[in-house]
Coordinates of C-alpha atoms in Angstrom, one line a residue:
Chain A
K125 CA 126.4 138.1 94.8
Q126 CA 127.3 136.4 91.6
E127 CA 125.1 133.4 90.5
V128 CA 125.9 131.1 87.7
T129 CA 123.3 128.9 86.0
Q130 CA 123.9 126.2 83.5
I131 CA 121.3 124.7 81.2
P132 CA 120.6 121.9 80.6
A133 CA 121.6 120.0 83.7
A134 CA 122.0 116.9 81.6
L135 CA 122.3 116.1 78.0
S136 CA 122.4 112.8 76.1
V137 CA 123.3 112.8 72.4
P138 CA 124.4 110.3 69.8
E139 CA 128.0 110.5 68.5
G140 CA 128.6 113.0 65.8
E141 CA 126.1 115.6 66.9
N142 CA 127.0 119.3 67.4
L143 CA 125.8 120.6 70.7
V144 CA 125.6 123.8 72.7
L145 CA 125.9 124.1 76.5
N146 CA 124.6 127.3 78.1
C147 CA 125.8 129.3 81.0
S148 CA 124.4 132.5 82.4
F149 CA 125.6 134.8 85.2
T150 CA 123.9 137.6 87.1
D151 CA 126.7 140.1 87.6
S152 CA 128.2 141.2 84.3
A153 CA 131.3 142.8 86.0
I154 CA 133.5 139.8 85.4
Y155 CA 137.2 139.5 84.6
N156 CA 136.8 136.3 82.7
L157 CA 134.7 133.3 82.2
Q158 CA 136.1 129.8 82.1
W159 CA 134.8 126.4 81.0
F160 CA 136.0 123.2 82.7
R161 CA 135.6 119.6 82.2
Q162 CA 135.2 117.2 85.1
D163 CA 135.3 113.4 84.8
P164 CA 133.6 111.4 87.5
G165 CA 135.5 111.5 90.7
K166 CA 138.2 113.6 89.2
G167 CA 139.4 117.2 89.4
L168 CA 138.9 120.0 86.9
T169 CA 140.4 120.3 83.4
S170 CA 140.4 123.8 82.0
L171 CA 139.0 123.9 78.5
L172 CA 138.7 127.5 77.5
L173 CA 139.2 130.9 79.3
I174 CA 137.6 134.0 77.8
Q175 CA 138.8 137.3 79.0
S176 CA 136.1 140.0 79.6
S177 CA 137.3 141.9 76.6
Q178 CA 137.0 138.9 74.3
R179 CA 134.0 137.5 72.5
E180 CA 135.1 134.0 71.9
Q181 CA 137.8 131.4 72.2
T182 CA 138.4 128.2 70.2
S183 CA 140.3 125.1 70.9
G184 CA 140.0 122.2 68.5
R185 CA 136.3 121.1 68.4
L186 CA 135.4 123.5 71.2
N187 CA 134.3 127.1 70.8
A188 CA 133.2 129.3 73.7
S189 CA 131.5 132.6 73.3
L190 CA 130.9 135.4 75.8
D191 CA 128.3 138.1 75.8
K192 CA 128.9 140.1 79.0
S193 CA 126.1 142.6 78.5
S194 CA 123.5 139.8 78.5
G195 CA 125.4 137.7 81.1
R196 CA 125.7 134.7 78.8
S197 CA 128.3 132.2 77.6
T198 CA 127.9 129.2 75.4
L199 CA 130.2 126.2 74.8
Y200 CA 129.9 124.7 71.4
I201 CA 131.1 121.2 70.8
A202 CA 131.4 120.1 67.3
A203 CA 131.2 116.5 66.1
S204 CA 130.8 115.1 69.6
Q205 CA 132.6 111.8 70.5
P206 CA 132.0 109.3 73.4
G207 CA 135.2 110.6 74.9
D208 CA 133.5 114.0 75.4
S209 CA 131.2 112.4 78.0
A210 CA 131.8 114.3 81.2
T211 CA 130.4 117.2 83.3
Y212 CA 131.1 120.6 81.9
L213 CA 131.3 123.5 84.4
C214 CA 131.4 127.2 83.7
A215 CA 132.8 129.6 86.2
A216 CA 132.8 133.4 86.3
L217 CA 135.7 135.3 87.9
S218 CA 134.6 138.4 89.7
G219 CA 136.8 140.7 91.9
Y220 CA 140.4 139.7 92.5
S221 CA 139.8 136.0 92.7
T222 CA 136.2 135.1 93.4
L223 CA 135.4 132.2 91.0
T224 CA 131.7 131.3 91.0
F225 CA 130.8 128.0 89.5
G226 CA 127.6 126.7 87.9
K227 CA 126.3 123.3 88.8
G228 CA 127.4 121.9 85.5
T229 CA 125.9 120.1 82.5
M230 CA 126.4 116.3 82.5
L231 CA 127.0 115.2 79.0
L232 CA 126.7 111.7 77.7
V233 CA 127.7 110.9 74.1
S234 CA 126.6 107.5 73.0
P235 CA 128.4 105.6 70.3
Chain B
G83 CA 153.6 124.2 83.6
A84 CA 151.3 125.4 86.4
V85 CA 150.7 122.0 87.9
V86 CA 149.0 121.6 91.3
S87 CA 149.0 118.4 93.2
Q88 CA 147.0 117.2 96.2
H89 CA 147.7 114.5 98.7
P90 CA 146.1 112.2 99.5
S91 CA 143.8 111.6 96.5
W92 CA 141.4 109.8 98.8
V93 CA 141.1 109.2 102.5
I94 CA 138.8 107.3 104.8
C95 CA 138.7 108.3 108.5
K96 CA 136.6 107.6 111.5
S97 CA 134.2 110.1 113.0
G98 CA 135.9 112.4 115.5
T99 CA 139.4 112.1 114.1
S100 CA 141.2 114.8 112.1
V101 CA 142.6 114.6 108.6
K102 CA 145.1 116.8 106.8
I103 CA 145.0 117.4 103.0
E104 CA 148.0 119.0 101.2
C105 CA 147.9 121.2 98.2
R106 CA 151.2 121.9 96.4
S107 CA 152.1 124.0 93.4
L108 CA 154.8 122.0 91.8
D109 CA 156.4 124.3 89.3
F110 CA 155.4 127.8 90.3
Q111 CA 155.0 130.0 93.4
A112 CA 151.5 130.6 94.5
T113 CA 150.9 133.6 96.7
T114 CA 147.2 132.6 96.9
M115 CA 145.6 129.2 97.2
F116 CA 141.9 128.4 97.4
W117 CA 140.0 125.5 98.9
Y118 CA 136.7 124.3 97.5
R119 CA 134.3 121.6 98.5
Q120 CA 132.1 119.7 96.1
F121 CA 129.2 117.5 97.2
P122 CA 127.7 114.9 94.8
K123 CA 126.0 116.4 91.8
Q124 CA 126.7 119.9 93.2
S125 CA 129.0 122.6 92.1
L126 CA 132.3 123.7 93.7
M127 CA 131.8 126.0 96.6
L128 CA 134.6 128.1 97.8
M129 CA 135.5 127.4 101.4
A130 CA 138.4 129.7 102.0
T131 CA 141.2 131.8 100.4
S132 CA 144.7 131.2 101.7
N133 CA 147.4 133.7 101.4
E134 CA 151.0 132.8 102.1
G135 CA 152.1 134.0 105.6
S136 CA 148.7 135.2 106.7
K137 CA 145.5 133.9 108.1
A138 CA 143.0 132.4 105.7
T139 CA 139.8 134.2 104.8
Y140 CA 136.8 131.9 105.2
E141 CA 133.5 132.1 103.3
Q142 CA 130.3 132.7 105.2
G143 CA 129.1 129.5 106.8
V144 CA 132.5 127.8 106.9
E145 CA 133.7 127.1 110.4
K146 CA 137.3 128.3 110.7
D147 CA 137.9 126.2 113.8
K148 CA 136.8 123.1 112.1
F149 CA 138.6 123.6 108.8
L150 CA 142.1 124.7 109.7
I151 CA 144.1 126.2 106.8
N152 CA 147.8 126.8 106.8
H153 CA 149.7 128.4 104.0
A154 CA 153.3 128.2 105.3
S155 CA 155.1 128.6 102.0
L156 CA 154.7 129.7 98.5
T157 CA 154.2 126.2 97.3
L158 CA 152.2 124.5 100.1
S159 CA 148.8 125.0 101.7
T160 CA 147.2 122.5 104.0
L161 CA 143.6 121.9 105.0
T162 CA 142.9 120.1 108.2
V163 CA 139.4 118.8 108.9
T164 CA 139.2 118.5 112.7
S165 CA 136.8 116.3 114.5
A166 CA 135.4 115.0 111.2
H167 CA 131.8 113.9 110.9
P168 CA 130.1 112.0 108.2
E169 CA 128.6 115.2 106.9
D170 CA 132.1 116.4 106.1
S171 CA 132.4 113.6 103.6
S172 CA 133.0 115.4 100.3
F173 CA 135.4 116.1 97.5
Y174 CA 137.9 118.8 98.4
I175 CA 139.7 120.6 95.6
C176 CA 142.4 123.3 95.9
S177 CA 143.6 125.8 93.4
A178 CA 146.4 128.2 93.1
I179 CA 147.2 131.5 91.4
L180 CA 150.4 132.0 89.6
A181 CA 151.9 134.9 91.6
G182 CA 152.0 138.2 89.7
I183 CA 151.0 136.7 86.4
S184 CA 147.3 136.4 86.0
Y185 CA 144.1 135.7 87.9
E186 CA 143.7 132.2 86.4
Q187 CA 143.4 129.5 89.0
Y188 CA 145.1 126.2 88.4
F189 CA 143.3 123.3 90.1
G190 CA 144.5 120.2 91.9
P191 CA 143.1 116.8 91.2
G192 CA 141.0 116.8 94.4
T193 CA 140.8 114.7 97.5
R194 CA 137.9 112.4 98.3
L195 CA 137.2 112.4 102.0
T196 CA 134.9 109.7 103.5
V197 CA 134.1 109.9 107.2
T198 CA 132.7 106.7 108.7

């Protein structure tokens, strides 16, 4: 059974810092790995999706990498802003449609 | 494109009553929809997979008689929480797969259920 772990559980940084969120998964047989953002009381916003054949994806200040063999993914946020404050979830897709989520990293960026 | 809506966005009901949550794919046909539950400060846990025109597949530990799922069309799936209890209070999120295109799931905005 796939298990997804995210470290750290919470992170507080001053505005402008670059930061890295970590995600690890136990079963490397994944189709893709996806990073989401969730604001309090809200649904999920998809940030980046990395196919199993890819090593990284970039969107603006966000860069996500994937190392299937080691079961790890990282989300890099450059020049963090207060608007980046949210919970970030990673999810690994196994089988046809089994999406397993981590518990998330709660990020607070202070002005 | 690929927008999923949920209705209602929040609902309060009394213990013992039933409540229905709708999940719609607005601009695409979804052969498969998924229902997740999220407790405070916890991750999303898959409850069931719903395929159009067939019975839903429930995850281990999810009571199928309590959480009734109907996927009557390619754009609508419903989750009915029957005889709700306070412990059913949670955030329910659905997602849908764009039929025949990819495995990427598109998520709805969620429904906050509070049972008093």
